[in-house]
Coordinates of C-alpha atoms in Angstrom, one line a residue:
X12 CA 18.6 22.2 79.1
X13 CA 15.8 20.8 76.7
X14 CA 12.7 20.5 79.3
X15 CA 11.3 23.4 81.9
X16 CA 13.5 23.9 84.7
X17 CA 12.1 22.0 87.3
X18 CA 12.1 22.6 91.3
X19 CA 15.5 23.1 91.8
X20 CA 17.9 21.9 95.0
X21 CA 19.7 25.4 94.9
X22 CA 20.0 28.0 97.2
X23 CA 17.9 30.1 94.5
X24 CA 14.7 28.3 95.2
X25 CA 14.1 29.2 98.5
X26 CA 13.7 27.1 101.7
X27 CA 12.7 23.9 100.8
X28 CA 12.8 21.9 104.2
X29 CA 15.0 22.2 107.2
X30 CA 17.6 23.6 105.1
X31 CA 18.6 24.2 101.4
X32 CA 20.7 22.5 98.7
X33 CA 23.6 24.8 97.6
X34 CA 25.4 23.6 94.9
X35 CA 29.4 23.8 95.0
X36 CA 30.7 25.5 91.7
X37 CA 32.1 23.0 89.1
X38 CA 35.8 22.9 87.9
X39 CA 36.2 22.6 84.3
X40 CA 35.5 19.6 82.6
X41 CA 34.2 18.5 86.0
X42 CA 30.2 17.2 85.8
X43 CA 28.0 16.0 88.8
X44 CA 27.0 12.0 90.3
X45 CA 23.9 11.1 92.0
X46 CA 24.9 9.0 94.8
X47 CA 21.4 7.0 95.9
X48 CA 21.9 5.5 99.0
X49 CA 20.9 2.0 100.0
X50 CA 17.0 1.5 100.6
X51 CA 16.3 1.6 104.2
X52 CA 12.8 3.5 104.2
X53 CA 10.4 4.3 101.5
X54 CA 12.4 7.8 101.5
X55 CA 15.0 8.1 98.7
X56 CA 18.5 9.5 100.2
X57 CA 20.8 11.1 98.2
X58 CA 24.4 12.6 97.9
X59 CA 25.8 14.5 95.0
X60 CA 29.7 14.2 94.3
X61 CA 31.8 15.8 91.7
X62 CA 33.7 13.8 88.9
X63 CA 36.0 14.2 86.0
X64 CA 34.6 14.0 82.7
X65 CA 38.0 12.7 81.5
X66 CA 38.1 9.7 84.3
X67 CA 34.7 8.8 85.5
X68 CA 33.7 6.1 87.9
X69 CA 30.9 3.8 86.9
X70 CA 27.8 5.3 86.2
X71 CA 24.3 5.1 85.2
X72 CA 22.6 8.1 82.9
X73 CA 18.9 8.4 83.3
X74 CA 17.1 9.3 80.2
X75 CA 13.4 10.2 80.8
X76 CA 10.9 13.0 80.3
X77 CA 10.5 15.2 82.8
X78 CA 6.9 15.5 82.9
X79 CA 4.3 17.5 84.9
X80 CA 6.5 20.6 86.4
X81 CA 4.2 20.8 89.1
X82 CA 3.6 17.0 90.2
X83 CA 6.5 16.5 92.5
X84 CA 7.7 13.9 95.0
X85 CA 10.2 14.8 97.7
X86 CA 13.5 13.3 98.4
X87 CA 16.4 13.9 100.9
X88 CA 19.6 15.5 99.2
X89 CA 22.6 15.5 101.9
X90 CA 19.9 16.7 104.7
X91 CA 17.7 18.9 102.2
X92 CA 14.3 18.0 101.4
X93 CA 14.4 18.4 97.6
X94 CA 11.0 18.2 95.2
X95 CA 11.8 16.4 92.1
X96 CA 9.3 15.3 89.4
X97 CA 7.6 12.4 89.7
X98 CA 8.9 10.8 86.5
X99 CA 12.6 11.1 88.3
X100 CA 11.3 10.0 91.3
X101 CA 10.1 7.0 89.5
X102 CA 13.3 6.8 88.2
X103 CA 15.6 6.9 91.2
X104 CA 13.2 4.2 92.9
X105 CA 13.9 1.9 90.2
X106 CA 17.5 2.1 90.4
X107 CA 18.0 2.1 94.1
X108 CA 19.5 -1.0 95.4
X109 CA 18.4 -2.3 98.8
X110 CA 22.2 -2.6 100.1
X111 CA 24.7 -1.2 97.9
X112 CA 25.0 2.9 96.9
X113 CA 24.1 3.7 93.0
X114 CA 25.6 6.2 90.9
X115 CA 23.5 7.7 88.5
X116 CA 23.4 11.1 86.1
X117 CA 20.0 12.8 85.9
X118 CA 20.4 16.3 84.2
X119 CA 17.9 17.9 86.7
X120 CA 19.5 17.2 90.1
X121 CA 23.1 17.0 88.3
X122 CA 22.9 20.7 86.6
X123 CA 22.2 23.9 88.3
X124 CA 19.0 24.6 86.4
X125 CA 19.1 28.7 87.5
X126 CA 22.8 29.1 86.4
X127 CA 22.4 29.7 82.9
X128 CA 26.2 29.5 82.3
X129 CA 26.5 26.2 84.0
X130 CA 23.6 24.8 81.3
X131 CA 25.3 26.0 78.7
X132 CA 28.8 24.3 79.9
X133 CA 27.1 21.0 80.9
X134 CA 25.1 20.8 77.6
X135 CA 28.5 20.3 75.7
X136 CA 29.7 17.5 77.7
X137 CA 26.3 15.9 77.9
X138 CA 27.4 13.7 74.8
X139 CA 30.9 12.5 76.6
X140 CA 28.0 11.8 79.9
X141 CA 26.1 9.3 78.1
X142 CA 29.0 8.1 76.1
X143 CA 30.8 7.0 79.1
X144 CA 27.8 5.6 81.3
X145 CA 28.0 1.8 81.5
X146 CA 24.7 1.7 80.4
X147 CA 21.8 3.9 80.1
X148 CA 18.6 3.4 82.1
X149 CA 15.5 4.5 80.1
X150 CA 12.2 5.2 82.5
X151 CA 9.0 5.2 80.6
X152 CA 7.1 5.8 84.0
X153 CA 5.1 3.7 86.7
X154 CA 3.2 0.7 85.6
X155 CA 0.2 1.6 84.3
X156 CA -2.6 1.0 81.2
X157 CA -1.6 -2.5 81.1
X158 CA 2.1 -1.9 80.7
X159 CA 2.8 -5.2 82.5
X160 CA 1.0 -6.9 79.7
X161 CA 2.7 -4.9 77.0
X162 CA 5.6 -5.5 78.1
X163 CA 5.3 -9.6 78.4
X164 CA 3.8 -8.9 74.5
X165 CA 7.3 -7.2 73.3
X166 CA 9.3 -9.8 74.9
X167 CA 7.1 -12.7 73.5
X168 CA 7.0 -11.0 69.8
X169 CA 10.9 -10.4 69.8
X170 CA 11.5 -13.7 70.7
X171 CA 9.5 -15.3 67.9
X172 CA 10.5 -12.8 65.2
X173 CA 11.8 -15.3 62.8
X174 CA 8.4 -17.0 62.8
X175 CA 6.0 -14.8 60.6
X176 CA 3.4 -17.1 60.9
X177 CA 3.7 -17.2 64.8
X178 CA 3.5 -12.8 64.7
X179 CA 0.8 -13.0 62.2
X180 CA -1.4 -15.4 64.5
X181 CA -0.8 -13.6 67.1
X182 CA -2.1 -10.5 65.3
X183 CA -5.3 -12.1 64.7
X184 CA -5.9 -14.1 68.1
X185 CA -5.2 -10.8 69.8
X186 CA -7.8 -8.7 68.0
X187 CA -10.1 -8.5 71.1
X188 CA -7.5 -9.1 74.0
X189 CA -5.7 -6.4 76.1
X190 CA -2.3 -6.7 74.3
X191 CA -2.3 -4.4 71.6
X192 CA -4.2 -1.5 73.1
X193 CA -1.6 -2.1 75.9
X194 CA 1.4 -1.8 73.5
X195 CA -0.1 1.5 72.1
X196 CA -0.4 3.0 75.3
X197 CA 2.8 2.2 76.3
X198 CA 4.4 3.7 72.5
X199 CA 2.4 6.7 73.0
X200 CA 3.9 7.6 76.4
X201 CA 5.6 11.3 76.7
X202 CA 8.8 9.6 76.9
X203 CA 9.1 9.0 73.1
X204 CA 8.1 12.4 72.0
X205 CA 11.0 14.0 73.7
X206 CA 13.9 15.7 71.7
X207 CA 17.0 15.0 74.1
X208 CA 16.3 11.5 74.3
X209 CA 17.4 11.0 71.0
X210 CA 20.5 11.6 71.5
X211 CA 20.8 10.0 74.9
X212 CA 19.7 6.6 73.4
X213 CA 22.2 7.4 70.4
X214 CA 25.5 7.5 72.2
X215 CA 24.7 4.9 74.5
X216 CA 27.1 1.8 75.3
X217 CA 24.4 -0.4 76.5
X218 CA 20.3 0.3 77.3
X219 CA 18.1 -1.0 79.7
X220 CA 14.2 0.1 79.4
X221 CA 12.4 0.3 83.0
X222 CA 8.5 0.6 83.2
X223 CA 6.8 0.3 86.8
X224 CA 8.6 -2.8 87.9
X225 CA 9.6 -4.4 84.5
X226 CA 13.6 -4.4 83.1
X227 CA 14.3 -5.1 79.3
X228 CA 17.1 -4.7 77.0
X229 CA 16.5 -2.3 74.8
X230 CA 17.0 -4.7 72.0
X231 CA 13.6 -6.2 72.9
X232 CA 11.7 -3.2 71.9
X233 CA 13.8 -2.4 68.8
X234 CA 13.3 -5.9 67.4
X235 CA 9.4 -5.9 68.5
X236 CA 8.5 -2.7 66.8
X237 CA 10.8 -3.7 63.7
X238 CA 8.2 -6.8 63.7
X239 CA 5.6 -4.3 64.1
X240 CA 6.8 -2.6 60.9
X241 CA 7.0 -5.7 58.9
X242 CA 3.4 -6.4 59.6
X243 CA 1.9 -3.2 59.3
X244 CA -0.6 -4.4 56.6
X245 CA -1.5 -7.3 58.8
X246 CA -2.2 -4.7 61.8
X247 CA -4.3 -2.8 59.1
X248 CA -6.7 -5.9 58.1
X249 CA -7.2 -6.7 61.8
X250 CA -7.3 -3.2 63.4
X251 CA -8.7 -1.1 60.7
X252 CA -9.0 2.5 61.6
X253 CA -8.6 4.1 65.0
X254 CA -12.0 3.4 66.5
X255 CA -12.9 1.6 69.6
X256 CA -13.0 -1.9 69.5
X257 CA -14.7 -4.7 71.3
X258 CA -12.5 -4.7 74.1
X259 CA -13.8 -0.8 74.5
X260 CA -10.1 0.2 74.3
X261 CA -9.1 3.2 72.1
X262 CA -5.9 2.1 69.5
X263 CA -4.6 5.2 70.1
X264 CA -4.7 8.6 72.0
X265 CA -4.1 10.6 68.9
X266 CA -6.6 8.5 66.8
X267 CA -3.8 7.0 64.6
X268 CA -4.3 3.7 63.4
X269 CA -2.8 0.4 65.5
X270 CA -0.3 0.2 62.5
X271 CA 0.7 3.5 62.4
X272 CA 1.6 3.6 66.3
X273 CA 3.3 0.2 66.9
X274 CA 5.5 0.9 63.5
X275 CA 6.4 4.2 63.4
X276 CA 6.0 5.8 67.0
X277 CA 7.7 4.3 70.3
X278 CA 11.3 2.7 69.5
X279 CA 10.9 3.9 65.7
X280 CA 10.3 7.0 66.6
X281 CA 13.9 7.3 67.2
X282 CA 15.9 7.1 63.9
X283 CA 19.1 5.2 63.4
X284 CA 21.4 8.3 62.8
X285 CA 24.4 5.5 62.2
X286 CA 24.2 5.8 58.3
X287 CA 23.8 9.6 58.5
X288 CA 27.2 10.4 60.1
X289 CA 28.5 9.6 56.9
X290 CA 26.3 12.4 54.9
X291 CA 29.2 14.8 55.5
X292 CA 27.8 18.1 55.4
X293 CA 24.3 17.2 54.7
X294 CA 24.4 15.5 58.0
X295 CA 23.2 18.3 60.3
X296 CA 20.2 18.8 57.3
X297 CA 19.1 14.9 57.3
X298 CA 19.0 14.9 61.7
X299 CA 17.1 18.3 61.9
X300 CA 14.5 16.8 59.3
X301 CA 14.4 13.1 61.3
X302 CA 14.3 15.2 65.0
X303 CA 11.5 17.5 63.2
X304 CA 8.6 16.0 65.2
X305 CA 10.4 15.5 68.4
X306 CA 9.5 17.8 71.5
X307 CA 11.8 20.5 73.7
X308 CA 10.9 23.1 76.2
X309 CA 13.1 25.8 74.9
X310 CA 13.0 26.4 71.0
X311 CA 16.9 27.0 70.6
X312 CA 16.9 23.1 72.2
X313 CA 16.1 21.7 68.8
X314 CA 19.4 22.6 67.3
X315 CA 21.4 22.2 70.6
X316 CA 19.3 18.8 71.2
X317 CA 20.9 17.4 68.2
X318 CA 24.4 18.4 68.3
X319 CA 25.5 15.1 70.0
X320 CA 24.4 13.3 66.8
X321 CA 26.8 15.1 64.7
X322 CA 30.2 14.9 63.2
X323 CA 32.7 16.6 65.5
X324 CA 33.3 19.4 62.7
X325 CA 29.7 20.3 62.5
X326 CA 29.3 20.6 66.4
X327 CA 32.4 23.1 66.9
X328 CA 30.3 25.2 64.4
X329 CA 27.2 25.6 66.9
X330 CA 28.4 26.2 70.3
X331 CA 26.1 26.0 72.9
X332 CA 24.9 29.4 73.5
X333 CA 21.5 30.2 75.8
X334 CA 22.1 33.9 75.5
X335 CA 21.6 33.6 71.8
X336 CA 18.0 34.5 70.7
X337 CA 15.6 31.8 68.8
X338 CA 16.0 33.7 65.7
X339 CA 19.8 33.9 65.8
X340 CA 20.1 30.1 66.3
X341 CA 17.6 29.5 63.6
X342 CA 19.3 31.2 60.8
X343 CA 22.7 30.0 62.1
X344 CA 21.5 26.8 60.4
X345 CA 20.5 28.2 57.4
X346 CA 23.8 30.1 57.1
X347 CA 25.8 27.0 58.0
X348 CA 23.9 24.7 55.3
X349 CA 24.0 27.2 52.5
X350 CA 27.8 27.9 52.7
X351 CA 28.9 24.2 53.6
X352 CA 26.5 22.4 51.2
X353 CA 26.4 25.1 48.6
X354 CA 22.8 23.9 48.5
X355 CA 19.5 25.9 49.1
X356 CA 16.9 22.6 50.2
X357 CA 16.8 24.0 54.0
X358 CA 14.5 26.8 52.8
X359 CA 12.2 24.2 51.8
X360 CA 11.9 23.1 55.5
X361 CA 9.9 26.5 56.0
X362 CA 6.5 25.0 56.0
X363 CA 3.7 28.0 56.3
X364 CA 0.4 25.6 55.9
X365 CA -1.2 24.9 58.2
X366 CA -0.6 28.8 59.4
X367 CA 1.0 29.0 62.6
X368 CA 2.6 31.5 64.3
X369 CA 5.9 32.5 65.9
X370 CA 7.4 34.6 68.6
X371 CA 10.7 34.0 67.0
X372 CA 9.8 36.8 64.5
X373 CA 11.9 34.5 61.5
X374 CA 12.4 35.7 58.1
X375 CA 10.0 33.8 56.0
X376 CA 12.7 31.6 54.3
X377 CA 14.2 30.3 58.2
X378 CA 12.6 27.5 59.2
X379 CA 11.0 27.5 61.9
X380 CA 12.2 24.5 63.6
X381 CA 10.4 24.6 67.0
X382 CA 6.6 24.1 64.9
X383 CA 5.9 20.3 64.3
X384 CA 4.2 20.4 60.6
X385 CA 2.0 17.4 59.7
X386 CA 3.7 17.7 56.2
X387 CA 7.1 17.1 55.4
X388 CA 9.0 19.1 52.3
X389 CA 9.3 17.8 48.7
X390 CA 12.8 17.1 49.0
X391 CA 13.1 15.3 52.3
X392 CA 10.5 12.2 50.9
X393 CA 11.5 12.2 47.6
X394 CA 14.7 12.2 45.3
X395 CA 14.2 15.3 42.9
X396 CA 16.8 17.2 41.2
X397 CA 14.9 20.3 39.6
X398 CA 18.0 22.3 39.5
X399 CA 20.1 19.6 37.9
X400 CA 24.1 20.2 38.9
X401 CA 24.1 23.2 39.8
X402 CA 25.2 25.0 43.1
X403 CA 23.3 27.7 45.2
X404 CA 24.3 31.1 44.2
X405 CA 22.9 33.9 47.4
X406 CA 23.7 36.3 49.5
X407 CA 22.8 38.0 53.0
X408 CA 21.9 41.3 52.3
X409 CA 22.6 42.7 55.5
X410 CA 24.6 41.6 58.5
X411 CA 21.3 40.9 60.7
X412 CA 20.4 38.4 58.0
X413 CA 16.9 39.6 57.5
X414 CA 16.9 39.4 53.8
X415 CA 18.4 36.5 51.8
X416 CA 19.2 36.9 47.7
X417 CA 18.8 33.9 45.6
X418 CA 19.7 33.1 42.0
X419 CA 16.7 31.3 40.4
X420 CA 15.3 30.7 36.7
X421 CA 11.9 32.0 36.4
X422 CA 9.5 29.1 35.1
X423 CA 5.8 30.4 35.4
X424 CA 3.2 32.1 37.7
X425 CA 0.2 30.5 39.4
X426 CA -3.1 31.2 37.5
X427 CA -5.8 29.3 39.6
X428 CA -5.5 26.6 42.5
X429 CA -8.0 23.7 44.0
X430 CA -9.2 23.9 47.6
X431 CA -6.3 22.7 49.9
X432 CA -6.3 19.3 51.7
X433 CA -5.6 19.8 55.5
X434 CA -3.6 17.7 57.7
X435 CA -6.7 16.6 59.9
X436 CA -8.6 15.0 56.8
X437 CA -10.8 12.1 56.2
X438 CA -11.3 10.2 53.4
X439 CA -14.1 12.8 52.4
X440 CA -11.5 15.0 52.1
X441 CA -9.3 13.8 49.8
X442 CA -12.3 12.9 47.4
X443 CA -13.9 16.3 47.5
X444 CA -10.5 17.6 46.8
X445 CA -10.2 15.3 43.7
X446 CA -13.6 16.6 42.3
X447 CA -12.9 20.2 42.7
X448 CA -9.0 19.5 41.6
X449 CA -10.3 17.6 38.4
X450 CA -13.1 20.0 37.2
X451 CA -10.5 23.0 37.6
X452 CA -8.4 20.6 35.2
X453 CA -11.1 20.2 32.7
X454 CA -12.3 23.9 33.0
X455 CA -8.8 25.0 31.6
X456 CA -9.3 22.3 28.7
X457 CA -11.6 22.9 25.4
X458 CA -11.9 19.3 24.7
X459 CA -11.1 16.1 26.8
X460 CA -6.7 15.4 26.3
X461 CA -6.0 12.3 27.3
X462 CA -2.3 13.6 27.8
X463 CA -3.7 16.0 30.0
X464 CA -5.8 13.6 32.5
X465 CA -2.5 11.1 32.8
X466 CA -0.6 14.2 33.7
X467 CA -3.0 14.8 36.2
X468 CA -2.7 11.2 37.9
X469 CA 1.0 11.6 37.7
X470 CA 0.7 15.1 39.7
X471 CA -1.7 13.7 42.5
X472 CA 1.1 10.9 43.7
X473 CA 3.6 13.4 42.3
X474 CA 4.9 11.2 40.0
X475 CA 5.8 8.0 42.6
X476 CA 3.8 5.8 40.2
X477 CA 4.0 2.2 40.9
X478 CA 6.0 -0.4 38.9
X479 CA 2.9 -2.2 38.5
X480 CA 0.8 0.7 36.5
X481 CA 4.1 2.8 35.2
X482 CA 2.6 1.1 31.4
X483 CA 0.3 3.8 30.1
X484 CA -2.6 4.5 30.7
X485 CA -2.9 1.6 33.6
X486 CA -2.1 4.5 36.1
X487 CA -4.8 6.7 34.8
X488 CA -7.3 3.6 35.0
X489 CA -6.2 2.8 38.5
X490 CA -6.3 6.5 39.6
X491 CA -9.7 7.6 38.4
X492 CA -11.0 3.8 39.5
X493 CA -10.2 4.1 43.1
X494 CA -11.5 7.5 43.6
X495 CA -15.0 7.2 41.5
X496 CA -15.3 3.9 42.9
X497 CA -15.1 5.5 46.3
X498 CA -17.1 8.3 45.6
X499 CA -20.0 6.2 44.4
X500 CA -19.7 4.6 47.6
X501 CA -19.6 7.1 49.9
X502 CA -21.5 9.8 48.4
X503 CA -24.0 8.3 46.2
X504 CA -25.9 11.0 45.2
X505 CA -22.8 12.8 44.0
X506 CA -23.5 13.1 40.4
X507 CA -20.2 12.1 38.3
X508 CA -19.4 13.1 34.7
X509 CA -20.1 10.6 32.0
X510 CA -16.0 10.6 31.7
X511 CA -15.6 9.5 35.4
X512 CA -18.4 7.3 35.7
X513 CA -16.9 4.8 33.0
X514 CA -13.8 4.0 35.9
X515 CA -16.2 3.1 38.2
X516 CA -16.1 -0.4 37.0
X517 CA -14.0 0.3 33.7
X518 CA -13.2 -2.3 31.4
X519 CA -9.6 -3.0 32.0
X520 CA -9.1 -4.9 34.9
X521 CA -7.1 -2.6 37.6
X522 CA -6.0 -5.6 40.3
X523 CA -7.3 -3.7 43.3
X524 CA -9.6 -5.2 45.6
X525 CA -12.6 -2.9 46.8
X526 CA -11.2 -3.7 50.4
X527 CA -8.2 -2.5 49.7
X528 CA -9.2 0.7 47.6
X529 CA -9.0 3.1 50.5
X530 CA -5.4 1.7 51.8
X531 CA -4.5 2.4 47.8
X532 CA -5.8 5.8 48.0
X533 CA -4.1 6.4 51.2
X534 CA -0.7 5.1 50.6
X535 CA -0.5 6.7 47.1
X536 CA -2.5 9.8 46.9
X537 CA -3.5 10.8 50.6
X538 CA 0.3 11.4 52.2
X539 CA 0.9 13.8 49.0
X540 CA -2.1 15.5 48.8
X541 CA -2.1 16.2 52.4
X542 CA -1.3 20.1 53.2
X543 CA -1.3 20.8 49.1
X544 CA -3.6 21.7 46.6
X545 CA -3.4 21.5 43.1
X546 CA -2.6 24.7 40.8
X547 CA -2.5 25.8 36.8
X548 CA 0.1 28.0 36.3
X549 CA -0.5 30.8 33.3
X550 CA 0.8 28.7 30.6
X551 CA -1.2 25.7 31.3
X552 CA 1.4 23.5 33.3
X553 CA 0.1 21.5 36.2
X554 CA 1.4 21.5 39.8
X555 CA 0.8 20.3 43.4
X556 CA 2.4 22.7 46.1
X557 CA 1.5 24.3 49.7
X558 CA -1.7 24.9 50.5
X559 CA -0.4 28.6 51.3
X560 CA -0.3 29.3 47.9
X561 CA -2.7 32.2 46.0
X562 CA -3.4 33.2 42.6
X563 CA -0.2 35.4 41.5
X564 CA 2.6 34.0 43.0
X565 CA 5.8 33.4 41.3
X566 CA 7.3 29.7 40.0
X567 CA 10.7 29.3 40.1
X568 CA 14.0 26.8 40.2
X569 CA 16.7 28.2 42.6
X570 CA 20.2 26.9 41.4
X571 CA 21.2 24.5 43.8
X572 CA 17.4 23.4 45.1
X573 CA 16.0 19.5 44.7
X574 CA 12.3 21.4 43.8
X575 CA 10.7 24.6 42.3
X576 CA 9.5 27.0 45.0
X577 CA 6.8 29.4 45.3
X578 CA 7.4 33.2 46.2
X579 CA 5.1 36.1 46.6
X580 CA 5.9 39.7 45.3
X581 CA 5.5 42.1 49.0
X582 CA 5.9 45.4 49.2
X583 CA 7.5 48.3 46.9
X584 CA 11.0 47.2 46.6
X585 CA 10.8 44.0 44.6
X586 CA 10.9 41.7 47.8
X587 CA 9.2 38.4 48.1
X588 CA 7.6 36.0 50.4
X589 CA 9.1 32.7 50.7
X590 CA 5.7 30.7 50.4
X591 CA 7.0 26.7 50.0
X592 CA 8.1 24.1 47.7
X593 CA 6.0 23.1 44.3
X594 CA 5.7 20.5 42.4
X595 CA 5.6 20.8 38.3
X596 CA 4.9 18.3 36.3
X597 CA 7.8 17.9 33.8
X598 CA 10.1 20.2 35.7
X599 CA 11.5 18.1 38.6
X600 CA 14.6 16.5 37.0
X601 CA 16.7 19.5 35.9
X602 CA 14.3 20.4 33.0
X603 CA 14.4 24.2 33.6
X604 CA 18.0 24.2 33.5
X605 CA 18.6 22.5 29.8
X606 CA 17.4 25.6 27.7
X607 CA 20.8 27.1 29.7
X608 CA 20.4 29.8 32.4
X609 CA 18.9 32.8 29.8
X610 CA 15.9 33.1 32.0
X611 CA 18.0 32.7 35.5
X612 CA 17.1 36.2 37.8
X613 CA 17.8 37.1 41.1
X614 CA 15.4 37.5 43.8
X615 CA 15.2 38.7 47.3
X616 CA 13.8 37.1 49.9
X617 CA 12.3 38.2 53.1

């Protein structure tokens, strides 16, 4: 399963009380259910029953985060005293009835976690289990951090979702109240970070959400979350930054802003996959990308845990097998995507900046799905098509699939690059990167060149220029105004060159209010600069790519790839390390292919 094995009620756990509980082996297509006996005392008493997945009784499937494996509570399972996680104990208590039995499915009790073969077999049934449950019960945990206030606020927002001014007024009036900090705490609970809960929610017929003594329908959470997304701008104005407010409560334990947590975490962190199932062979990569930030204790579950979200023909290509190594499972994903899509985009998910270590010993071109990068690949976020309509040409050079040969058009070589923008960056980081990157550009020119300045500004935003600024030179003016005015405001003693100084108060109106400049920078530049650095090639091309880049890295456009990539010569045998994807201004929409494939070469990545 996805999470660290909890204290198991199997005989292999040792003596847990007067007697131990020993699982009875399951037959083919069988699964276990827990019968929660009526509440006649504070102790929870349960029984295990076997059922057929083809004709199961009515039952509730519990979706929960296991929590701290050392923090346990005891229940009585057919006479045996069994420790379970505090989280599961709370869920069982919330679902227990006073006078009736309740049948539930909970992975920690219904699967013998010490039996690897059974785990493998039961994981393959999980999609059917959650699909056939009468409803799924999400357990967020016990009441804490004003969660009762949060639940009331969610209900209030959902009830008034269609009354726009009501929500806007509520946000303003709640600035110093406990409501939104309570929702922040609720949306940052461990449950929302777990990978397995995504398919548990996706496959449910109906969902009820429990938190302490509260019980709300899933639709209330989704509707309220969508309303928060629609009112991001209001939250940014009312709750700027992630600092303490008058009520003494932080907006976020992870230092996100109110709008970031309310719009993107909690229910919104569970993507709507209904549209992805129509993507055919591309659905595997899209689902892997969408679930990248979700956590699982077993690295293999980053693949096994999303199979229930995929069409059956793709699921069948990845039989759940915990005897496989992490390396085999992850390379299998690349292998399948290369053959089924004839695209190389999957290798761009191998993100090497900031540097991280992995015990899986993966090739540089194989994404480490267990790593949660703070940046996304260019191909995930933007509709680039650097290789035009070409299909990938590739082959593995040995049976172990350690080396991957690709065909690509040589474009250029990195001559110089600027400082990298980190992933835990502040406004000052963006401003200093701008100063350094622009200095590199000016140092490469013999004289002022307006065209190069415009290309520079377009490179900073990956050429994602808002329509209102599309007409030249509006974007240059807006870009230089925002950066120069914020530099003057934040670092007043830093000297600015005469050219950039003109844009602090430009003659042409830019229609960006002073209080909106920081948000403008973050929205159009910050998220695109983060984790990347500006570069110039030997032939004077501009680009922005992985902060892992170095002078001498080779820029190529692989056949069947949305973006150019950087590869680094390594070793005596003409092998290359995959560095990352890269934006090269003027070469993101098939331009490298228009001269034919005369520069097509083969490169071996290791």
